[in-house]
């Protein structure tokens, strides 16, 4: 108690609190113990009640003060005083003690909160008194004793006017922003009222003021509006906030990260083979893709065989137990969720994807399940799901604020993109990782353009096909070359002739090994085979029919010959005269002076490059350019390696022992010299 000397008491927790207070009052000769209560003197000055008295720790400093009911009554009267100083002091004290729920219950039971509402609605008080009034009201409402739904439209308009005012006391604006935030988060109806009353431009301008507290409160209100708003409102807020700068971008990034992280539990959880619901979802994917006969009429073995066959068509690696494919976490059950969402939301696209690929050749089919699992993982990595937001991050995606179930909807677009890219790349199962790398690049590049809607993302990502990716890579590679230091560029030009010669020799060696071709008729493919190879002295092309595909004929058994000196030109594609007979097959190579056309359908680049070398021309295939760039990059990196502290021997390393046999060597005795 103020003015009294400290007293050490042994608080008996078995006695009623009223008896303890009476003993303290008797010790100080204070009448009316019912008018007093115990309160913590340090920290949060909470009243001691029967419900929280067990929280008192040994050595706590308590003080004897007015009972909550008496304090509430005195402040209620002081707020209505005609003396402005008394009103100001009473409201200031109210703002402090309202943090205690015991006092708040007493004050609200006297309808004190309505008295504060009336003061705000009348708006006749000085700024300092108004600031204390709003603070006390906010503290009372935070206890949840009175619903925010009870506030009037007049009160909302008045609070919004404090926020929209260009010149106003900073403390009033701070607490007004906090009150509006609580209203927005409490109900959708209050969100609509606040959205109508608060000027968005004014709210955004408050993010740029020098007052840190106003910035924080304005951002909190903006985040609350974003969380509660629909798609159109979100897009409006995002478009309006685009000019705010890095700070706004950081808050949007944090909100996106926190919201998406609710998916982390599914991403970290592998499939449980004993979970009936998860097993039903798996079988639902199979049944949605294939129209099968009634499984109940089949025997156990027949039904099991049918399920395994259909799971294999779906693209599961373990077709007898497809749940094994989903043991990888991440993406865990999130991959099952995305597949199920695609199958239920877009059943036609889902069936078309599965049936189209199950009818392709085994090597060329795009496995739906395997692709979906990997794609889900890629989307999680791109959206940083499961990763805590960094303190400086600002890479948010506007599409997130315009789309519910962002991950599921992005997956539905991207899985169809994956199938499209697979066909554009003419991929096989061995190209799976390469296709996924391209799809990742397509998604990343599209999201970096900040699309604001799912439809815009879909249009952009589909326009960014495989050929466009190749062009962009080439452009970026050239740009990197332009930024290289002059000595590096000079080194690259010096290395180019040497590496080109290496590729030329490889092409000629490949032609000397020869290639087996199928004969092509004007009607259909035939089973007859023929073999073509270049002589070791690079002067003659030998070719002839062979009986078996595994057969590698000797050069002497190939009766037909074409002297390289007689070849006048190499024609490909539309320039080849034989294209008139075989429309659509643009991989023909013809030597016009030869007795018969050479239709080289496989290893096209190797043969066109090799023949170009024989004719003294430059190689022009895409394969050659790619290989040259790879070799140049590797050679430059090797040349520029830091050799500091790397010991260089003075003498050459010892020659290894010879192999046990030399069967890998070419037998020149059987070749034309």
XYZ file of C-alpha atoms in Angstrom:
673
model
C 0.000 0.000 0.000
C 1.454 3.425 -0.941
C 2.936 5.230 2.050
C 3.053 2.127 4.239
C 6.184 0.323 5.294
C 6.988 -3.060 3.735
C 5.832 -6.098 5.624
C 7.023 -9.695 5.302
C 4.082 -12.084 5.493
C 3.751 -15.841 5.378
C 0.879 -16.360 2.946
C -1.039 -19.451 3.940
C -2.428 -20.894 0.708
C -4.933 -22.966 2.696
C -6.686 -19.880 4.041
C -9.304 -18.025 1.954
C -7.840 -15.000 0.184
C -10.288 -12.718 1.985
C -8.887 -13.906 5.342
C -5.321 -13.166 4.183
C -6.325 -9.648 3.085
C -8.099 -9.069 6.458
C -4.930 -10.038 8.308
C -2.895 -7.562 6.251
C -5.449 -4.776 6.811
C -5.527 -5.492 10.526
C -1.754 -5.229 10.591
C -2.025 -1.686 9.226
C -5.221 -0.849 11.103
C -7.200 -0.379 7.874
C -10.988 -0.639 8.140
C -13.128 -2.301 5.464
C -10.935 -5.128 4.135
C -13.539 -5.800 1.421
C -12.401 -2.579 -0.280
C -8.867 -3.908 -0.714
C -7.087 -6.523 -2.808
C -3.577 -7.847 -3.316
C -1.734 -7.028 -6.510
C 1.689 -7.794 -7.973
C 3.977 -4.793 -7.491
C 6.417 -5.712 -10.286
C 5.957 -6.576 -13.940
C 2.345 -7.021 -15.069
C 0.441 -5.683 -12.073
C -2.225 -8.373 -11.963
C -4.756 -8.731 -9.170
C -4.401 -11.816 -6.956
C -7.576 -13.926 -7.094
C -8.588 -17.353 -5.891
C -7.990 -18.696 -9.419
C -4.399 -17.466 -9.779
C -3.149 -17.368 -6.177
C -1.249 -20.648 -6.634
C 0.994 -18.883 -9.177
C 2.529 -16.727 -6.425
C 6.215 -17.531 -6.059
C 8.227 -17.326 -2.862
C 9.699 -13.838 -2.552
C 7.120 -12.106 -4.776
C 6.466 -8.463 -3.936
C 2.748 -7.749 -3.493
C 0.970 -4.588 -2.574
C -2.343 -3.840 -0.974
C -4.489 -1.728 -3.286
C -8.079 -0.900 -4.095
C -10.302 -3.873 -4.824
C -11.156 -4.272 -8.542
C -14.800 -3.371 -7.952
C -13.986 -0.257 -5.950
C -11.333 0.802 -8.513
C -13.780 0.288 -11.376
C -16.450 2.348 -9.607
C -14.055 5.215 -8.866
C -12.734 5.325 -12.451
C -16.240 5.105 -13.895
C -17.196 8.213 -11.899
C -13.910 9.997 -12.642
C -14.380 9.551 -16.408
C -17.712 11.378 -16.169
C -16.271 14.275 -14.142
C -16.718 17.811 -15.437
C -13.079 18.515 -14.656
C -10.951 17.678 -17.725
C -7.878 16.981 -15.578
C -9.801 14.426 -13.517
C -11.140 12.819 -16.699
C -7.637 12.664 -18.194
C -6.130 11.096 -15.058
C -8.962 8.603 -14.760
C -8.687 7.505 -18.395
C -4.892 7.277 -18.130
C -5.230 5.002 -15.098
C -7.949 3.018 -16.876
C -5.598 2.334 -19.800
C -3.106 0.816 -17.346
C -5.386 -1.306 -15.148
C -7.570 -2.561 -18.023
C -4.866 -5.093 -18.892
C -6.067 -7.074 -15.852
C -9.019 -9.332 -16.667
C -10.423 -9.119 -13.120
C -10.676 -5.339 -13.314
C -11.973 -5.525 -16.901
C -14.873 -7.731 -15.794
C -15.808 -5.289 -13.051
C -15.602 -2.237 -15.320
C -17.538 -3.873 -18.175
C -20.214 -5.086 -15.739
C -20.865 -1.395 -15.000
C -21.219 -0.797 -18.774
C -18.004 1.197 -18.705
C -17.022 0.144 -22.249
C -20.173 1.793 -23.619
C -19.158 4.989 -21.860
C -15.834 4.874 -23.725
C -17.626 4.266 -27.030
C -19.775 7.343 -26.459
C -16.683 9.478 -25.783
C -15.178 8.326 -29.104
C -18.400 8.877 -31.057
C -18.857 12.387 -29.675
C -15.168 13.213 -30.387
C -15.209 16.360 -28.236
C -12.237 15.504 -26.037
C -8.654 16.744 -26.360
C -6.167 14.493 -28.226
C -4.501 13.269 -25.016
C -7.823 12.271 -23.432
C -8.913 10.604 -26.701
C -5.670 8.615 -26.863
C -6.190 7.318 -23.297
C -9.837 6.497 -24.098
C -8.930 4.442 -27.193
C -6.120 2.639 -25.365
C -8.401 1.698 -22.471
C -11.106 0.501 -24.862
C -8.615 -1.639 -26.805
C -7.299 -3.234 -23.592
C -10.833 -4.042 -22.414
C -11.824 -5.599 -25.759
C -8.677 -7.757 -25.892
C -10.054 -9.923 -23.073
C -12.887 -11.172 -25.273
C -15.549 -10.381 -22.658
C -17.512 -8.271 -25.155
C -17.821 -9.236 -28.820
C -16.515 -6.879 -31.490
C -19.801 -7.449 -33.301
C -21.450 -5.133 -30.757
C -19.606 -2.011 -31.949
C -21.733 0.425 -33.877
C -21.288 1.660 -37.445
C -20.845 5.190 -36.055
C -17.952 3.998 -33.895
C -16.297 2.279 -36.876
C -16.619 5.412 -38.997
C -15.074 7.523 -36.256
C -12.098 5.154 -35.776
C -11.598 5.034 -39.563
C -11.626 8.838 -39.674
C -8.735 8.874 -37.193
C -6.768 6.590 -39.541
C -7.653 8.546 -42.676
C -6.796 11.923 -41.154
C -3.645 13.443 -42.583
C -2.860 15.514 -39.477
C -3.586 13.857 -36.132
C -1.892 12.862 -32.900
C 0.366 9.859 -33.566
C -0.753 7.940 -30.476
C -4.405 8.179 -31.600
C -3.536 6.818 -35.043
C -1.518 3.941 -33.568
C -4.294 2.640 -31.339
C -6.945 3.302 -34.020
C -5.016 1.091 -36.463
C -4.825 -1.650 -33.806
C -8.582 -1.434 -33.145
C -9.375 -1.764 -36.865
C -7.029 -4.759 -37.147
C -8.894 -6.555 -34.352
C -12.224 -5.770 -36.032
C -11.059 -7.156 -39.394
C -9.786 -10.390 -37.850
C -12.924 -10.897 -35.737
C -15.560 -11.253 -38.468
C -16.180 -10.939 -42.203
C -18.982 -8.404 -41.709
C -16.684 -6.044 -39.834
C -14.056 -6.584 -42.544
C -16.507 -5.288 -45.134
C -17.299 -2.205 -43.041
C -13.652 -1.419 -42.387
C -12.789 -1.958 -46.070
C -15.444 0.592 -47.038
C -14.328 3.187 -44.496
C -10.529 3.005 -44.620
C -8.812 4.705 -47.540
C -6.306 2.231 -48.960
C -4.088 4.982 -50.342
C -3.907 6.547 -46.891
C -3.096 3.198 -45.293
C -0.273 2.613 -47.757
C 1.066 6.111 -47.265
C 1.363 5.411 -43.533
C 3.886 2.702 -44.356
C 6.247 5.443 -45.464
C 6.024 7.711 -42.425
C 8.943 8.083 -40.031
C 6.980 6.862 -36.982
C 7.965 3.195 -36.549
C 4.889 2.371 -34.446
C 2.490 3.727 -37.065
C 4.335 1.778 -39.785
C 4.040 -1.438 -37.787
C 0.350 -0.951 -36.987
C -0.455 0.011 -40.586
C 1.323 -3.091 -41.868
C -0.515 -5.281 -39.356
C -3.848 -3.892 -40.552
C -2.846 -4.393 -44.178
C -1.889 -8.021 -43.453
C -5.223 -8.568 -41.726
C -7.032 -7.168 -44.767
C -5.046 -9.490 -47.058
C -5.790 -12.549 -44.940
C -9.516 -11.832 -44.831
C -10.024 -10.387 -48.324
C -11.313 -12.231 -51.370
C -9.383 -12.597 -54.630
C -10.471 -9.278 -56.147
C -9.744 -7.341 -52.948
C -6.348 -9.016 -52.604
C -5.388 -8.130 -56.158
C -6.447 -4.524 -55.579
C -4.320 -4.311 -52.442
C -1.324 -5.914 -54.179
C -1.564 -3.608 -57.201
C -1.941 -0.572 -54.956
C 1.042 -1.538 -52.807
C 3.429 -2.199 -55.692
C 5.068 1.196 -55.311
C 5.669 0.956 -51.578
C 9.055 -0.699 -52.009
C 11.219 -3.272 -50.307
C 9.635 -3.068 -46.875
C 6.190 -3.892 -48.256
C 7.660 -6.701 -50.339
C 9.280 -8.173 -47.230
C 6.018 -8.191 -45.278
C 4.194 -9.819 -48.206
C 6.961 -12.414 -48.431
C 6.671 -13.201 -44.717
C 2.884 -13.501 -44.929
C 3.212 -15.851 -47.894
C 5.804 -18.006 -46.108
C 3.820 -18.267 -42.882
C 0.606 -19.110 -44.739
C 2.152 -21.767 -46.990
C 3.968 -23.440 -44.117
C 0.718 -25.059 -42.978
C 1.477 -27.612 -45.724
C 4.743 -28.630 -44.085
C 3.173 -31.383 -41.964
C 1.794 -33.132 -45.068
C 5.086 -32.659 -46.883
C 7.067 -34.310 -44.056
C 4.658 -37.226 -43.598
C 5.164 -40.399 -45.695
C 2.234 -42.568 -46.752
C 1.039 -45.104 -44.180
C 0.291 -48.425 -45.890
C -2.107 -49.332 -43.081
C -4.118 -46.112 -43.332
C -7.416 -47.012 -44.997
C -8.207 -43.447 -46.129
C -4.850 -43.063 -47.881
C -5.215 -46.446 -49.577
C -8.679 -45.473 -50.823
C -7.282 -42.265 -52.341
C -4.644 -44.325 -54.191
C -7.233 -46.723 -55.564
C -9.482 -43.769 -56.384
C -6.728 -42.434 -58.674
C -6.627 -45.787 -60.458
C -10.401 -46.097 -60.794
C -10.752 -42.522 -62.064
C -8.254 -43.198 -64.853
C -9.489 -46.558 -66.128
C -12.959 -47.913 -66.815
C -12.552 -51.409 -65.434
C -14.966 -54.283 -65.110
C -16.582 -54.877 -61.740
C -13.724 -55.878 -59.481
C -16.022 -57.650 -57.048
C -16.720 -60.361 -59.604
C -13.028 -61.125 -60.066
C -10.969 -63.598 -58.111
C -8.400 -62.278 -55.668
C -5.474 -63.102 -57.947
C -7.185 -61.633 -61.025
C -8.099 -58.434 -59.170
C -4.568 -58.097 -57.794
C -3.067 -58.583 -61.259
C -5.450 -56.016 -62.763
C -4.628 -53.432 -60.074
C -0.883 -53.934 -60.556
C -1.238 -53.503 -64.315
C -3.232 -50.269 -63.939
C -0.898 -48.843 -61.291
C 1.961 -49.468 -63.711
C 0.077 -47.507 -66.395
C -0.390 -44.733 -63.846
C 3.397 -44.469 -63.607
C 4.102 -45.991 -60.191
C 7.481 -47.669 -59.906
C 6.196 -50.260 -57.430
C 2.966 -51.331 -59.126
C 2.193 -54.108 -56.617
C 2.493 -51.671 -53.680
C 2.264 -48.094 -55.037
C 2.387 -46.656 -51.526
C 6.128 -47.376 -51.528
C 6.565 -44.571 -54.084
C 5.163 -42.102 -51.533
C 7.515 -43.005 -48.696
C 9.802 -40.196 -49.828
C 9.233 -37.201 -47.591
C 9.318 -34.538 -48.813
C 6.998 -34.425 -50.725
C 5.250 -37.160 -48.696
C 1.461 -37.051 -48.568
C 1.480 -33.667 -50.292
C 2.137 -35.481 -53.586
C -0.915 -37.681 -52.989
C -2.984 -34.563 -52.229
C -1.972 -32.830 -55.449
C -2.641 -35.919 -57.582
C -6.055 -36.406 -55.977
C -6.900 -32.717 -56.469
C -6.000 -32.905 -60.160
C -8.039 -36.084 -60.677
C -11.136 -34.676 -58.937
C -10.959 -31.063 -60.137
C -10.021 -31.771 -63.771
C -11.128 -35.377 -64.456
C -11.025 -35.034 -68.256
C -7.473 -33.672 -68.278
C -6.423 -36.351 -65.801
C -7.868 -39.217 -67.869
C -6.415 -37.769 -71.060
C -2.932 -37.544 -69.495
C -2.945 -41.143 -68.234
C -4.553 -42.790 -71.256
C -2.424 -40.865 -73.749
C 0.804 -41.983 -72.095
C -0.281 -45.533 -71.376
C -0.829 -46.002 -75.121
C 2.684 -44.850 -76.055
C 5.694 -47.068 -76.365
C 7.177 -48.044 -73.005
C 10.266 -45.887 -73.405
C 8.342 -42.783 -74.483
C 5.495 -42.727 -71.965
C 5.478 -39.932 -69.391
C 4.849 -41.607 -65.995
C 2.077 -39.677 -64.238
C 2.791 -40.776 -60.660
C 6.566 -40.442 -60.817
C 6.242 -37.064 -62.547
C 3.663 -35.855 -60.017
C 5.814 -36.774 -57.032
C 8.847 -34.980 -58.454
C 6.787 -31.973 -59.611
C 5.257 -31.562 -56.150
C 8.753 -31.536 -54.655
C 9.870 -28.914 -57.204
C 6.889 -26.665 -56.364
C 7.627 -27.006 -52.637
C 11.208 -25.932 -53.252
C 10.212 -23.001 -55.478
C 7.589 -21.767 -52.985
C 9.950 -22.448 -50.016
C 7.362 -24.558 -48.202
C 8.760 -25.793 -44.914
C 11.495 -23.167 -44.798
C 11.304 -20.372 -42.203
C 11.156 -16.880 -43.733
C 14.451 -15.043 -43.768
C 14.842 -11.634 -42.186
C 15.669 -9.968 -45.486
C 13.522 -11.989 -47.913
C 11.307 -10.133 -50.372
C 10.611 -12.703 -53.100
C 6.837 -12.970 -52.791
C 4.470 -14.137 -55.531
C 1.474 -11.857 -56.234
C -0.401 -14.901 -57.540
C -0.459 -16.239 -53.965
C -2.726 -13.407 -52.825
C -5.141 -13.936 -55.711
C -5.607 -17.694 -55.479
C -6.785 -20.107 -52.804
C -5.146 -23.566 -52.788
C -2.214 -22.132 -54.712
C -0.076 -25.284 -54.608
C -2.877 -27.556 -55.859
C -3.869 -25.218 -58.672
C -0.270 -24.623 -59.744
C 0.236 -28.379 -59.816
C -2.779 -28.873 -62.112
C -1.320 -26.423 -64.618
C 2.263 -27.636 -64.320
C 1.527 -31.376 -64.643
C -0.111 -30.672 -67.998
C 2.836 -28.444 -68.898
C 5.150 -31.338 -68.036
C 3.322 -33.652 -70.442
C 3.511 -30.998 -73.160
C 7.247 -30.455 -72.586
C 7.828 -34.222 -72.573
C 6.355 -34.456 -76.072
C 8.248 -31.389 -77.304
C 11.525 -32.935 -76.148
C 10.557 -36.351 -77.557
C 11.738 -37.668 -74.240
C 12.206 -41.241 -73.097
C 12.389 -42.642 -69.580
C 16.135 -41.940 -69.549
C 15.409 -38.220 -70.117
C 13.195 -37.919 -67.020
C 15.619 -35.773 -64.989
C 16.344 -33.570 -67.998
C 12.625 -32.945 -68.558
C 12.084 -32.101 -64.886
C 14.976 -29.646 -65.048
C 13.357 -27.883 -68.011
C 9.953 -27.809 -66.266
C 11.544 -26.315 -63.149
C 13.091 -23.622 -65.327
C 9.760 -22.932 -67.049
C 7.993 -22.491 -63.712
C 10.756 -20.409 -62.139
C 11.081 -18.071 -65.110
C 7.315 -17.568 -65.276
C 6.925 -16.854 -61.558
C 9.817 -14.393 -61.723
C 7.684 -12.263 -64.058
C 5.254 -11.798 -61.111
C 1.954 -12.957 -62.700
C -0.989 -11.650 -60.697
C -3.505 -14.367 -61.593
C -3.575 -18.091 -62.244
C -4.807 -17.554 -65.803
C -1.926 -15.219 -66.565
C 0.535 -17.756 -65.155
C -0.992 -20.497 -67.296
C -0.716 -18.458 -70.491
C 2.871 -17.407 -69.816
C 4.188 -20.804 -68.774
C 2.652 -22.554 -71.773
C 4.123 -19.960 -74.114
C 7.548 -20.694 -72.635
C 7.985 -23.972 -74.532
C 11.133 -26.072 -74.861
C 12.424 -24.236 -77.931
C 12.042 -20.906 -76.093
C 13.993 -22.303 -73.140
C 16.808 -23.307 -75.497
C 16.838 -19.819 -77.032
C 16.954 -18.176 -73.606
C 19.790 -20.424 -72.514
C 21.733 -19.573 -75.647
C 21.144 -15.851 -75.164
C 22.253 -16.005 -71.542
C 25.329 -18.019 -72.484
C 26.288 -15.416 -75.078
C 25.719 -12.661 -72.543
C 27.996 -14.436 -70.084
C 30.639 -14.660 -72.775
C 30.366 -10.944 -73.416
C 30.994 -10.232 -69.760
C 34.097 -12.386 -69.608
C 37.418 -10.652 -69.155
C 39.410 -10.057 -72.379
C 42.139 -12.587 -71.429
C 39.484 -15.276 -70.951
C 37.905 -14.480 -74.317
C 41.322 -14.641 -75.948
C 41.974 -18.021 -74.328
C 38.628 -19.270 -75.528
C 39.353 -18.302 -79.123
C 42.737 -20.012 -78.955
C 41.161 -23.229 -77.679
C 38.324 -23.301 -80.211
C 40.322 -24.663 -83.241
C 41.880 -27.399 -81.137
C 38.535 -28.554 -79.780
C 36.858 -28.332 -83.173
C 39.542 -30.645 -84.510
C 38.833 -33.041 -81.647
C 35.139 -33.142 -82.587
C 36.013 -33.647 -86.265
C 38.180 -36.645 -85.404
C 35.421 -38.069 -83.236
C 32.914 -37.766 -86.083
C 35.277 -39.478 -88.552
C 36.009 -42.249 -86.054
C 32.287 -42.752 -85.591
C 31.780 -43.057 -89.356
C 34.603 -45.601 -89.480
C 32.772 -47.692 -86.859
C 29.714 -47.668 -89.092
C 25.968 -47.643 -88.415
C 23.193 -50.167 -88.989
C 20.092 -48.816 -90.778
C 16.661 -50.152 -91.667
C 15.544 -49.978 -95.249
C 12.665 -47.609 -95.850
C 10.137 -48.346 -98.581
C 7.596 -45.976 -100.049
C 4.787 -47.735 -98.191
C 6.031 -48.951 -94.849
C 9.089 -49.881 -92.834
C 10.612 -53.231 -93.729
C 12.675 -55.645 -91.674
C 15.611 -55.587 -94.084
C 18.807 -54.017 -92.743
C 21.856 -52.422 -94.288
C 25.161 -51.213 -92.867
C 27.301 -48.234 -93.873
C 30.823 -47.357 -92.738
C 33.760 -45.204 -93.776
C 37.066 -46.802 -94.672
C 39.978 -46.156 -92.264
C 41.735 -44.012 -94.869
C 38.577 -41.819 -95.135
C 38.359 -42.279 -98.938
C 35.436 -44.670 -99.474
C 31.961 -45.238 -98.007
C 31.161 -48.970 -97.883
C 27.575 -50.194 -97.559
C 25.551 -53.325 -98.095
C 22.701 -55.514 -96.822
C 22.989 -57.543 -93.599
C 20.805 -60.336 -92.292
C 20.665 -59.807 -88.515
C 20.501 -56.679 -86.397
C 23.227 -57.865 -84.030
C 25.563 -58.566 -86.915
C 28.520 -56.212 -87.453
C 29.817 -56.954 -90.951
C 33.448 -56.631 -91.940
C 34.334 -53.931 -94.383
C 35.174 -56.552 -97.058
C 31.641 -58.005 -96.925
C 30.090 -54.647 -97.862
C 30.037 -54.896 -101.654
C 28.721 -51.414 -102.504
C 31.099 -48.442 -102.475
C 30.883 -44.673 -102.854
C 34.186 -42.829 -103.280
C 34.212 -39.731 -101.125
C 35.809 -37.832 -104.017
C 32.650 -38.455 -106.088
C 30.331 -36.847 -103.515
C 29.585 -33.344 -104.754
C 27.027 -32.119 -102.203
C 25.271 -33.006 -98.963
C 21.575 -32.187 -98.937
C 19.292 -32.446 -95.903
C 15.673 -31.715 -95.086
C 13.601 -29.971 -97.730
C 16.616 -29.560 -100.003
C 16.839 -33.336 -100.436
C 15.096 -34.473 -103.691
C 13.975 -37.710 -102.066
C 11.766 -35.770 -99.645
C 9.147 -35.660 -102.378
C 8.805 -39.408 -102.070
C 8.830 -39.469 -98.249
C 6.960 -36.461 -96.912
C 7.357 -35.742 -93.228
C 10.691 -37.583 -92.831
C 13.121 -34.699 -92.706
C 16.141 -36.632 -91.485
C 17.268 -37.789 -94.928
C 20.816 -37.316 -96.155
C 21.507 -37.798 -99.828
C 24.640 -37.957 -101.963
C 23.226 -37.182 -105.463
C 26.108 -38.776 -107.379
C 25.739 -42.109 -105.572
C 23.988 -45.084 -107.187
C 21.417 -45.192 -104.418
C 20.275 -42.553 -101.895
C 21.624 -42.816 -98.375
C 18.682 -42.392 -95.952
C 20.430 -41.908 -92.641
C 17.648 -41.853 -90.052
C 19.716 -42.434 -86.913
C 22.732 -40.629 -85.516
C 21.766 -37.845 -87.867
C 24.085 -35.229 -86.440
C 27.080 -37.568 -86.386
C 26.705 -38.478 -90.043
C 25.939 -34.985 -91.317
C 28.905 -33.594 -89.386
C 31.161 -36.439 -90.532
C 30.185 -36.052 -94.182
C 30.658 -32.282 -93.908
C 34.192 -32.883 -92.617
C 34.886 -35.249 -95.543
C 33.663 -32.587 -97.969
C 35.846 -29.928 -96.338
C 32.944 -27.981 -94.903
C 32.134 -26.662 -91.436
C 30.044 -28.797 -89.124
C 26.680 -27.150 -88.462
C 24.643 -29.498 -86.290
C 23.181 -28.462 -82.926
C 24.959 -31.421 -81.315
C 28.313 -30.085 -82.467
C 27.620 -26.620 -81.068
C 26.514 -28.053 -77.745
C 29.564 -30.304 -77.475
C 31.901 -27.471 -78.423
C 30.465 -25.191 -75.741
C 30.759 -27.950 -73.146
C 34.365 -28.673 -74.052
C 35.271 -24.988 -74.108
C 33.694 -24.424 -70.707
C 35.455 -27.406 -69.154
C 38.807 -26.565 -70.714
C 38.682 -22.929 -69.585
C 37.778 -23.971 -66.048
C 40.690 -26.390 -66.004
C 43.069 -23.749 -67.334
C 41.897 -21.226 -64.745
C 42.115 -23.540 -61.758
C 43.998 -22.057 -58.832
C 47.215 -24.103 -58.630
C 48.533 -22.379 -55.535
C 49.883 -24.893 -53.015
C 49.241 -27.706 -55.506
C 52.484 -29.712 -55.913
C 53.515 -30.192 -59.555
C 55.875 -33.160 -60.032
C 59.189 -32.601 -61.791
C 58.969 -35.927 -63.634
C 56.153 -37.650 -65.449
C 54.079 -40.212 -63.511
C 54.980 -43.885 -64.086
C 53.404 -45.654 -67.037
C 50.758 -48.143 -65.820
C 51.111 -51.836 -66.499
C 49.755 -53.027 -69.857
C 46.321 -54.723 -69.861
C 45.989 -58.477 -69.915
C 44.711 -58.374 -73.531
C 44.302 -55.886 -76.369
C 40.888 -56.982 -77.648
C 39.644 -53.405 -77.434
C 42.032 -52.288 -80.192
C 40.933 -51.908 -83.803
C 42.227 -54.677 -86.082
C 43.735 -52.793 -89.034
C 44.785 -56.041 -90.705
C 41.204 -56.643 -91.739
C 40.542 -53.084 -92.920
C 41.206 -51.364 -96.221
C 44.576 -49.582 -96.070
